């Protein structure tokens, strides 16, 4: 049976490369440091930032390891794919707290290879090599929140 899938329209035009890097940053922060995906992000074409509530600031070594890990994932040229599932099913697999209250019944799950998955209606690259090199340009810790500001070099 064919089913019409209704998605919420996205409230801002995102830069696909920067936004896809945000997915990888979130996924890597969760894996490496056990925090939650950022709920406070500011994505722009040249420079983006994500905030993570954390008990302590990341060290220079941890920031370097974070950057290296993300670049390693990007260099694997992982394909981005999409899957649709009802919110009632998705909530068992993913943290849906970030979704707006009026989110549609049918959610789109974005998979970046088998590295990261989360519900999202934004615009993404087709594969990670389009992202280019990920660089943390600054990091600041204040009031229990780790802010990471990043840039991307042009893809080769
Ligand atoms: Zn997305």
JSON list of N, CA and C in Angstrom, two decimals, residues 79-144:
[
{"chain": "A", "resi": 79, "resn": "UNK", "atom": "N", "xyz": [28.12, 6.89, 2.57]},
{"chain": "A", "resi": 79, "resn": "UNK", "atom": "CA", "xyz": [26.92, 7.33, 1.87]},
{"chain": "A", "resi": 79, "resn": "UNK", "atom": "C", "xyz": [25.83, 7.73, 2.87]},
{"chain": "A", "resi": 80, "resn": "UNK", "atom": "N", "xyz": [25.11, 8.80, 2.52]},
{"chain": "A", "resi": 80, "resn": "UNK", "atom": "CA", "xyz": [23.99, 9.24, 3.34]},
{"chain": "A", "resi": 80, "resn": "UNK", "atom": "C", "xyz": [22.72, 8.61, 2.78]},
{"chain": "A", "resi": 81, "resn": "UNK", "atom": "N", "xyz": [21.94, 7.96, 3.64]},
{"chain": "A", "resi": 81, "resn": "UNK", "atom": "CA", "xyz": [20.70, 7.34, 3.17]},
{"chain": "A", "resi": 81, "resn": "UNK", "atom": "C", "xyz": [19.55, 7.69, 4.11]},
{"chain": "A", "resi": 82, "resn": "UNK", "atom": "N", "xyz": [18.34, 7.47, 3.61]},
{"chain": "A", "resi": 82, "resn": "UNK", "atom": "CA", "xyz": [17.15, 7.88, 4.35]},
{"chain": "A", "resi": 82, "resn": "UNK", "atom": "C", "xyz": [16.20, 6.72, 4.55]},
{"chain": "A", "resi": 83, "resn": "UNK", "atom": "N", "xyz": [15.52, 6.75, 5.66]},
{"chain": "A", "resi": 83, "resn": "UNK", "atom": "CA", "xyz": [14.56, 5.71, 6.00]},
{"chain": "A", "resi": 83, "resn": "UNK", "atom": "C", "xyz": [13.39, 6.41, 6.68]},
{"chain": "A", "resi": 84, "resn": "UNK", "atom": "N", "xyz": [12.19, 5.93, 6.44]},
{"chain": "A", "resi": 84, "resn": "UNK", "atom": "CA", "xyz": [11.02, 6.54, 7.07]},
{"chain": "A", "resi": 84, "resn": "UNK", "atom": "C", "xyz": [10.42, 5.57, 8.08]},
{"chain": "A", "resi": 85, "resn": "UNK", "atom": "N", "xyz": [10.07, 6.09, 9.23]},
{"chain": "A", "resi": 85, "resn": "UNK", "atom": "CA", "xyz": [9.42, 5.23, 10.22]},
{"chain": "A", "resi": 85, "resn": "UNK", "atom": "C", "xyz": [8.49, 6.06, 11.10]},
{"chain": "A", "resi": 86, "resn": "UNK", "atom": "N", "xyz": [7.45, 5.40, 11.63]},
{"chain": "A", "resi": 86, "resn": "UNK", "atom": "CA", "xyz": [6.52, 6.13, 12.51]},
{"chain": "A", "resi": 86, "resn": "UNK", "atom": "C", "xyz": [7.23, 6.60, 13.77]},
{"chain": "A", "resi": 87, "resn": "UNK", "atom": "N", "xyz": [6.81, 7.75, 14.29]},
{"chain": "A", "resi": 87, "resn": "UNK", "atom": "CA", "xyz": [7.43, 8.31, 15.48]},
{"chain": "A", "resi": 87, "resn": "UNK", "atom": "C", "xyz": [7.39, 7.32, 16.65]},
{"chain": "A", "resi": 88, "resn": "UNK", "atom": "N", "xyz": [6.30, 6.53, 16.72]},
{"chain": "A", "resi": 88, "resn": "UNK", "atom": "CA", "xyz": [6.15, 5.57, 17.83]},
{"chain": "A", "resi": 88, "resn": "UNK", "atom": "C", "xyz": [7.26, 4.52, 17.80]},
{"chain": "A", "resi": 89, "resn": "UNK", "atom": "N", "xyz": [7.77, 4.21, 16.59]},
{"chain": "A", "resi": 89, "resn": "UNK", "atom": "CA", "xyz": [8.85, 3.25, 16.46]},
{"chain": "A", "resi": 89, "resn": "UNK", "atom": "C", "xyz": [10.20, 3.94, 16.67]},
{"chain": "A", "resi": 90, "resn": "UNK", "atom": "N", "xyz": [10.31, 5.15, 16.10]},
{"chain": "A", "resi": 90, "resn": "UNK", "atom": "CA", "xyz": [11.57, 5.89, 16.17]},
{"chain": "A", "resi": 90, "resn": "UNK", "atom": "C", "xyz": [11.94, 6.25, 17.60]},
{"chain": "A", "resi": 91, "resn": "UNK", "atom": "N", "xyz": [10.93, 6.48, 18.43]},
{"chain": "A", "resi": 91, "resn": "UNK", "atom": "CA", "xyz": [11.24, 6.91, 19.80]},
{"chain": "A", "resi": 91, "resn": "UNK", "atom": "C", "xyz": [11.93, 5.82, 20.60]},
{"chain": "A", "resi": 92, "resn": "UNK", "atom": "N", "xyz": [11.81, 4.58, 20.16]},
{"chain": "A", "resi": 92, "resn": "UNK", "atom": "CA", "xyz": [12.49, 3.48, 20.85]},
{"chain": "A", "resi": 92, "resn": "UNK", "atom": "C", "xyz": [13.98, 3.44, 20.48]},
{"chain": "A", "resi": 93, "resn": "UNK", "atom": "N", "xyz": [14.31, 4.00, 19.33]},
{"chain": "A", "resi": 93, "resn": "UNK", "atom": "CA", "xyz": [15.68, 3.92, 18.81]},
{"chain": "A", "resi": 93, "resn": "UNK", "atom": "C", "xyz": [16.46, 5.21, 18.97]},
{"chain": "A", "resi": 94, "resn": "UNK", "atom": "N", "xyz": [15.75, 6.34, 18.93]},
{"chain": "A", "resi": 94, "resn": "UNK", "atom": "CA", "xyz": [16.44, 7.63, 18.90]},
{"chain": "A", "resi": 94, "resn": "UNK", "atom": "C", "xyz": [15.89, 8.57, 19.96]},
{"chain": "A", "resi": 95, "resn": "UNK", "atom": "N", "xyz": [16.74, 9.53, 20.29]},
{"chain": "A", "resi": 95, "resn": "UNK", "atom": "CA", "xyz": [16.34, 10.59, 21.21]},
{"chain": "A", "resi": 95, "resn": "UNK", "atom": "C", "xyz": [15.52, 11.60, 20.43]},
{"chain": "A", "resi": 96, "resn": "UNK", "atom": "N", "xyz": [14.24, 11.67, 20.72]},
{"chain": "A", "resi": 96, "resn": "UNK", "atom": "CA", "xyz": [13.35, 12.55, 19.97]},
{"chain": "A", "resi": 96, "resn": "UNK", "atom": "C", "xyz": [13.09, 13.87, 20.70]},
{"chain": "A", "resi": 97, "resn": "UNK", "atom": "N", "xyz": [13.79, 14.10, 21.79]},
{"chain": "A", "resi": 97, "resn": "UNK", "atom": "CA", "xyz": [13.55, 15.32, 22.56]},
{"chain": "A", "resi": 97, "resn": "UNK", "atom": "C", "xyz": [13.74, 16.59, 21.75]},
{"chain": "A", "resi": 98, "resn": "UNK", "atom": "N", "xyz": [14.64, 16.48, 20.76]},
{"chain": "A", "resi": 98, "resn": "UNK", "atom": "CA", "xyz": [15.00, 17.68, 19.99]},
{"chain": "A", "resi": 98, "resn": "UNK", "atom": "C", "xyz": [13.92, 18.05, 18.97]},
{"chain": "A", "resi": 99, "resn": "UNK", "atom": "N", "xyz": [13.04, 17.10, 18.68]},
{"chain": "A", "resi": 99, "resn": "UNK", "atom": "CA", "xyz": [12.02, 17.36, 17.66]},
{"chain": "A", "resi": 99, "resn": "UNK", "atom": "C", "xyz": [10.97, 18.33, 18.18]},
{"chain": "A", "resi": 100, "resn": "UNK", "atom": "N", "xyz": [10.42, 19.16, 17.31]},
{"chain": "A", "resi": 100, "resn": "UNK", "atom": "CA", "xyz": [9.34, 20.05, 17.74]},
{"chain": "A", "resi": 100, "resn": "UNK", "atom": "C", "xyz": [8.10, 19.26, 18.13]},
{"chain": "A", "resi": 101, "resn": "UNK", "atom": "N", "xyz": [7.26, 19.84, 18.95]},
{"chain": "A", "resi": 101, "resn": "UNK", "atom": "CA", "xyz": [6.05, 19.15, 19.43]},
{"chain": "A", "resi": 101, "resn": "UNK", "atom": "C", "xyz": [5.10, 18.80, 18.28]},
{"chain": "A", "resi": 102, "resn": "UNK", "atom": "N", "xyz": [5.15, 19.60, 17.21]},
{"chain": "A", "resi": 102, "resn": "UNK", "atom": "CA", "xyz": [4.24, 19.35, 16.10]},
{"chain": "A", "resi": 102, "resn": "UNK", "atom": "C", "xyz": [4.91, 18.48, 15.01]},
{"chain": "A", "resi": 103, "resn": "UNK", "atom": "N", "xyz": [5.95, 17.74, 15.39]},
{"chain": "A", "resi": 103, "resn": "UNK", "atom": "CA", "xyz": [6.63, 16.87, 14.42]},
{"chain": "A", "resi": 103, "resn": "UNK", "atom": "C", "xyz": [5.64, 15.89, 13.81]},
{"chain": "A", "resi": 104, "resn": "UNK", "atom": "N", "xyz": [5.88, 15.55, 12.54]},
{"chain": "A", "resi": 104, "resn": "UNK", "atom": "CA", "xyz": [4.94, 14.68, 11.84]},
{"chain": "A", "resi": 104, "resn": "UNK", "atom": "C", "xyz": [4.97, 13.26, 12.42]},
{"chain": "A", "resi": 105, "resn": "UNK", "atom": "N", "xyz": [3.91, 12.50, 12.15]},
{"chain": "A", "resi": 105, "resn": "UNK", "atom": "CA", "xyz": [3.79, 11.12, 12.64]},
{"chain": "A", "resi": 105, "resn": "UNK", "atom": "C", "xyz": [4.86, 10.22, 12.03]},
{"chain": "A", "resi": 106, "resn": "UNK", "atom": "N", "xyz": [5.18, 10.50, 10.76]},
{"chain": "A", "resi": 106, "resn": "UNK", "atom": "CA", "xyz": [6.17, 9.71, 10.06]},
{"chain": "A", "resi": 106, "resn": "UNK", "atom": "C", "xyz": [7.48, 10.50, 10.06]},
{"chain": "A", "resi": 107, "resn": "UNK", "atom": "N", "xyz": [8.52, 9.90, 10.58]},
{"chain": "A", "resi": 107, "resn": "UNK", "atom": "CA", "xyz": [9.79, 10.61, 10.68]},
{"chain": "A", "resi": 107, "resn": "UNK", "atom": "C", "xyz": [10.78, 10.10, 9.65]},
{"chain": "A", "resi": 108, "resn": "UNK", "atom": "N", "xyz": [11.65, 10.99, 9.22]},
{"chain": "A", "resi": 108, "resn": "UNK", "atom": "CA", "xyz": [12.71, 10.59, 8.32]},
{"chain": "A", "resi": 108, "resn": "UNK", "atom": "C", "xyz": [14.00, 10.41, 9.12]},
{"chain": "A", "resi": 109, "resn": "UNK", "atom": "N", "xyz": [14.56, 9.21, 9.04]},
{"chain": "A", "resi": 109, "resn": "UNK", "atom": "CA", "xyz": [15.80, 8.93, 9.74]},
{"chain": "A", "resi": 109, "resn": "UNK", "atom": "C", "xyz": [16.95, 9.08, 8.74]},
{"chain": "A", "resi": 110, "resn": "UNK", "atom": "N", "xyz": [17.95, 9.84, 9.13]},
{"chain": "A", "resi": 110, "resn": "UNK", "atom": "CA", "xyz": [19.12, 10.06, 8.27]},
{"chain": "A", "resi": 110, "resn": "UNK", "atom": "C", "xyz": [20.25, 9.16, 8.75]},
{"chain": "A", "resi": 111, "resn": "UNK", "atom": "N", "xyz": [20.76, 8.31, 7.86]},
{"chain": "A", "resi": 111, "resn": "UNK", "atom": "CA", "xyz": [21.88, 7.43, 8.20]},
{"chain": "A", "resi": 111, "resn": "UNK", "atom": "C", "xyz": [23.13, 7.93, 7.47]},
{"chain": "A", "resi": 112, "resn": "UNK", "atom": "N", "xyz": [24.21, 8.09, 8.19]},
{"chain": "A", "resi": 112, "resn": "UNK", "atom": "CA", "xyz": [25.49, 8.39, 7.54]},
{"chain": "A", "resi": 112, "resn": "UNK", "atom": "C", "xyz": [26.31, 7.12, 7.65]},
{"chain": "A", "resi": 113, "resn": "UNK", "atom": "N", "xyz": [26.33, 6.36, 6.53]},
{"chain": "A", "resi": 113, "resn": "UNK", "atom": "CA", "xyz": [26.91, 5.02, 6.57]},
{"chain": "A", "resi": 113, "resn": "UNK", "atom": "C", "xyz": [26.28, 4.27, 7.72]},
{"chain": "A", "resi": 114, "resn": "UNK", "atom": "N", "xyz": [27.09, 3.52, 8.47]},
{"chain": "A", "resi": 114, "resn": "UNK", "atom": "CA", "xyz": [26.55, 2.90, 9.69]},
{"chain": "A", "resi": 114, "resn": "UNK", "atom": "C", "xyz": [27.15, 3.61, 10.90]},
{"chain": "A", "resi": 115, "resn": "UNK", "atom": "N", "xyz": [27.65, 4.84, 10.67]},
{"chain": "A", "resi": 115, "resn": "UNK", "atom": "CA", "xyz": [28.32, 5.57, 11.75]},
{"chain": "A", "resi": 115, "resn": "UNK", "atom": "C", "xyz": [27.34, 6.34, 12.63]},
{"chain": "A", "resi": 116, "resn": "UNK", "atom": "N", "xyz": [26.37, 6.99, 11.98]},
{"chain": "A", "resi": 116, "resn": "UNK", "atom": "CA", "xyz": [25.45, 7.85, 12.75]},
{"chain": "A", "resi": 116, "resn": "UNK", "atom": "C", "xyz": [24.06, 7.82, 12.13]},
{"chain": "A", "resi": 117, "resn": "UNK", "atom": "N", "xyz": [23.05, 7.83, 13.00]},
{"chain": "A", "resi": 117, "resn": "UNK", "atom": "CA", "xyz": [21.66, 7.88, 12.57]},
{"chain": "A", "resi": 117, "resn": "UNK", "atom": "C", "xyz": [20.88, 8.79, 13.49]},
{"chain": "A", "resi": 118, "resn": "UNK", "atom": "N", "xyz": [20.01, 9.62, 12.91]},
{"chain": "A", "resi": 118, "resn": "UNK", "atom": "CA", "xyz": [19.08, 10.39, 13.74]},
{"chain": "A", "resi": 118, "resn": "UNK", "atom": "C", "xyz": [17.97, 10.95, 12.87]},
{"chain": "A", "resi": 119, "resn": "UNK", "atom": "N", "xyz": [16.82, 11.24, 13.49]},
{"chain": "A", "resi": 119, "resn": "UNK", "atom": "CA", "xyz": [15.72, 11.82, 12.71]},
{"chain": "A", "resi": 119, "resn": "UNK", "atom": "C", "xyz": [16.06, 13.24, 12.31]},
{"chain": "A", "resi": 120, "resn": "UNK", "atom": "N", "xyz": [15.81, 13.60, 11.05]},
{"chain": "A", "resi": 120, "resn": "UNK", "atom": "CA", "xyz": [16.13, 14.95, 10.59]},
{"chain": "A", "resi": 120, "resn": "UNK", "atom": "C", "xyz": [15.45, 15.22, 9.26]},
{"chain": "A", "resi": 121, "resn": "UNK", "atom": "N", "xyz": [14.97, 16.44, 9.08]},
{"chain": "A", "resi": 121, "resn": "UNK", "atom": "CA", "xyz": [14.33, 16.81, 7.81]},
{"chain": "A", "resi": 121, "resn": "UNK", "atom": "C", "xyz": [15.20, 17.78, 7.00]},
{"chain": "A", "resi": 122, "resn": "UNK", "atom": "N", "xyz": [16.42, 18.03, 7.46]},
{"chain": "A", "resi": 122, "resn": "UNK", "atom": "CA", "xyz": [17.28, 19.00, 6.80]},
{"chain": "A", "resi": 122, "resn": "UNK", "atom": "C", "xyz": [17.89, 18.49, 5.51]},
{"chain": "A", "resi": 123, "resn": "UNK", "atom": "N", "xyz": [18.74, 19.33, 4.91]},
{"chain": "A", "resi": 123, "resn": "UNK", "atom": "CA", "xyz": [19.41, 18.99, 3.66]},
{"chain": "A", "resi": 123, "resn": "UNK", "atom": "C", "xyz": [20.83, 18.49, 3.95]},
{"chain": "A", "resi": 124, "resn": "UNK", "atom": "N", "xyz": [21.19, 17.37, 3.31]},
{"chain": "A", "resi": 124, "resn": "UNK", "atom": "CA", "xyz": [22.48, 16.74, 3.57]},
{"chain": "A", "resi": 124, "resn": "UNK", "atom": "C", "xyz": [23.26, 16.49, 2.29]},
{"chain": "A", "resi": 125, "resn": "UNK", "atom": "N", "xyz": [24.55, 16.25, 2.44]},
{"chain": "A", "resi": 125, "resn": "UNK", "atom": "CA", "xyz": [25.35, 15.81, 1.31]},
{"chain": "A", "resi": 125, "resn": "UNK", "atom": "C", "xyz": [24.95, 14.38, 0.95]},
{"chain": "A", "resi": 126, "resn": "UNK", "atom": "N", "xyz": [25.41, 13.89, -0.21]},
{"chain": "A", "resi": 126, "resn": "UNK", "atom": "CA", "xyz": [25.09, 12.49, -0.57]},
{"chain": "A", "resi": 126, "resn": "UNK", "atom": "C", "xyz": [26.13, 11.54, 0.00]},
{"chain": "A", "resi": 127, "resn": "UNK", "atom": "N", "xyz": [27.37, 12.01, 0.11]},
{"chain": "A", "resi": 127, "resn": "UNK", "atom": "CA", "xyz": [28.39, 11.18, 0.75]},
{"chain": "A", "resi": 127, "resn": "UNK", "atom": "C", "xyz": [29.38, 12.10, 1.45]},
{"chain": "A", "resi": 128, "resn": "UNK", "atom": "N", "xyz": [30.08, 11.54, 2.45]},
{"chain": "A", "resi": 128, "resn": "UNK", "atom": "CA", "xyz": [30.85, 12.39, 3.36]},
{"chain": "A", "resi": 128, "resn": "UNK", "atom": "C", "xyz": [32.04, 13.09, 2.71]},
{"chain": "A", "resi": 129, "resn": "UNK", "atom": "N", "xyz": [32.53, 12.58, 1.59]},
{"chain": "A", "resi": 129, "resn": "UNK", "atom": "CA", "xyz": [33.68, 13.27, 0.98]},
{"chain": "A", "resi": 129, "resn": "UNK", "atom": "C", "xyz": [33.31, 14.65, 0.45]},
{"chain": "A", "resi": 130, "resn": "UNK", "atom": "N", "xyz": [32.02, 14.94, 0.32]},
{"chain": "A", "resi": 130, "resn": "UNK", "atom": "CA", "xyz": [31.60, 16.28, -0.10]},
{"chain": "A", "resi": 130, "resn": "UNK", "atom": "C", "xyz": [31.78, 17.31, 1.01]},
{"chain": "A", "resi": 131, "resn": "UNK", "atom": "N", "xyz": [31.93, 16.84, 2.24]},
{"chain": "A", "resi": 131, "resn": "UNK", "atom": "CA", "xyz": [32.00, 17.76, 3.38]},
{"chain": "A", "resi": 131, "resn": "UNK", "atom": "C", "xyz": [33.30, 18.55, 3.38]},
{"chain": "A", "resi": 132, "resn": "UNK", "atom": "N", "xyz": [34.41, 17.92, 2.99]},
{"chain": "A", "resi": 132, "resn": "UNK", "atom": "CA", "xyz": [35.72, 18.57, 3.08]},
{"chain": "A", "resi": 132, "resn": "UNK", "atom": "C", "xyz": [36.33, 18.31, 4.45]},
{"chain": "A", "resi": 133, "resn": "UNK", "atom": "N", "xyz": [37.38, 19.05, 4.76]},
{"chain": "A", "resi": 133, "resn": "UNK", "atom": "CA", "xyz": [38.06, 18.81, 6.03]},
{"chain": "A", "resi": 133, "resn": "UNK", "atom": "C", "xyz": [37.39, 19.59, 7.16]},
{"chain": "A", "resi": 134, "resn": "UNK", "atom": "N", "xyz": [37.22, 18.90, 8.28]},
{"chain": "A", "resi": 134, "resn": "UNK", "atom": "CA", "xyz": [36.57, 19.47, 9.45]},
{"chain": "A", "resi": 134, "resn": "UNK", "atom": "C", "xyz": [37.63, 20.06, 10.38]},
{"chain": "A", "resi": 135, "resn": "UNK", "atom": "N", "xyz": [37.46, 21.32, 10.74]},
{"chain": "A", "resi": 135, "resn": "UNK", "atom": "CA", "xyz": [38.43, 21.96, 11.64]},
{"chain": "A", "resi": 135, "resn": "UNK", "atom": "C", "xyz": [37.73, 22.66, 12.79]},
{"chain": "A", "resi": 136, "resn": "UNK", "atom": "N", "xyz": [38.13, 22.34, 14.01]},
{"chain": "A", "resi": 136, "resn": "UNK", "atom": "CA", "xyz": [37.60, 23.06, 15.17]},
{"chain": "A", "resi": 136, "resn": "UNK", "atom": "C", "xyz": [38.36, 24.39, 15.25]},
{"chain": "A", "resi": 137, "resn": "UNK", "atom": "N", "xyz": [37.65, 25.48, 15.07]},
{"chain": "A", "resi": 137, "resn": "UNK", "atom": "CA", "xyz": [38.36, 26.77, 15.08]},
{"chain": "A", "resi": 137, "resn": "UNK", "atom": "C", "xyz": [38.43, 27.37, 16.47]},
{"chain": "A", "resi": 138, "resn": "UNK", "atom": "N", "xyz": [37.47, 27.04, 17.33]},
{"chain": "A", "resi": 138, "resn": "UNK", "atom": "CA", "xyz": [37.60, 27.44, 18.73]},
{"chain": "A", "resi": 138, "resn": "UNK", "atom": "C", "xyz": [36.68, 26.60, 19.59]},
{"chain": "A", "resi": 139, "resn": "UNK", "atom": "N", "xyz": [36.98, 26.57, 20.87]},
{"chain": "A", "resi": 139, "resn": "UNK", "atom": "CA", "xyz": [36.16, 25.83, 21.83]},
{"chain": "A", "resi": 139, "resn": "UNK", "atom": "C", "xyz": [36.14, 26.64, 23.11]},
{"chain": "A", "resi": 140, "resn": "UNK", "atom": "N", "xyz": [34.97, 26.69, 23.74]},
{"chain": "A", "resi": 140, "resn": "UNK", "atom": "CA", "xyz": [34.84, 27.49, 24.96]},
{"chain": "A", "resi": 140, "resn": "UNK", "atom": "C", "xyz": [33.96, 26.74, 25.93]},
{"chain": "A", "resi": 141, "resn": "UNK", "atom": "N", "xyz": [34.33, 26.75, 27.19]},
{"chain": "A", "resi": 141, "resn": "UNK", "atom": "CA", "xyz": [33.51, 26.09, 28.22]},
{"chain": "A", "resi": 141, "resn": "UNK", "atom": "C", "xyz": [33.04, 27.13, 29.21]},
{"chain": "A", "resi": 142, "resn": "UNK", "atom": "N", "xyz": [31.73, 27.21, 29.38]},
{"chain": "A", "resi": 142, "resn": "UNK", "atom": "CA", "xyz": [31.18, 28.21, 30.29]},
{"chain": "A", "resi": 142, "resn": "UNK", "atom": "C", "xyz": [29.87, 27.70, 30.87]},
{"chain": "A", "resi": 143, "resn": "UNK", "atom": "N", "xyz": [29.70, 27.83, 32.16]},
{"chain": "A", "resi": 143, "resn": "UNK", "atom": "CA", "xyz": [28.45, 27.46, 32.84]},
{"chain": "A", "resi": 143, "resn": "UNK", "atom": "C", "xyz": [27.98, 26.05, 32.48]},
{"chain": "A", "resi": 144, "resn": "UNK", "atom": "N", "xyz": [28.92, 25.12, 32.44]},
{"chain": "A", "resi": 144, "resn": "UNK", "atom": "CA", "xyz": [28.56, 23.73, 32.19]},
{"chain": "A", "resi": 144, "resn": "UNK", "atom": "C", "xyz": [28.24, 23.40, 30.75]}
]
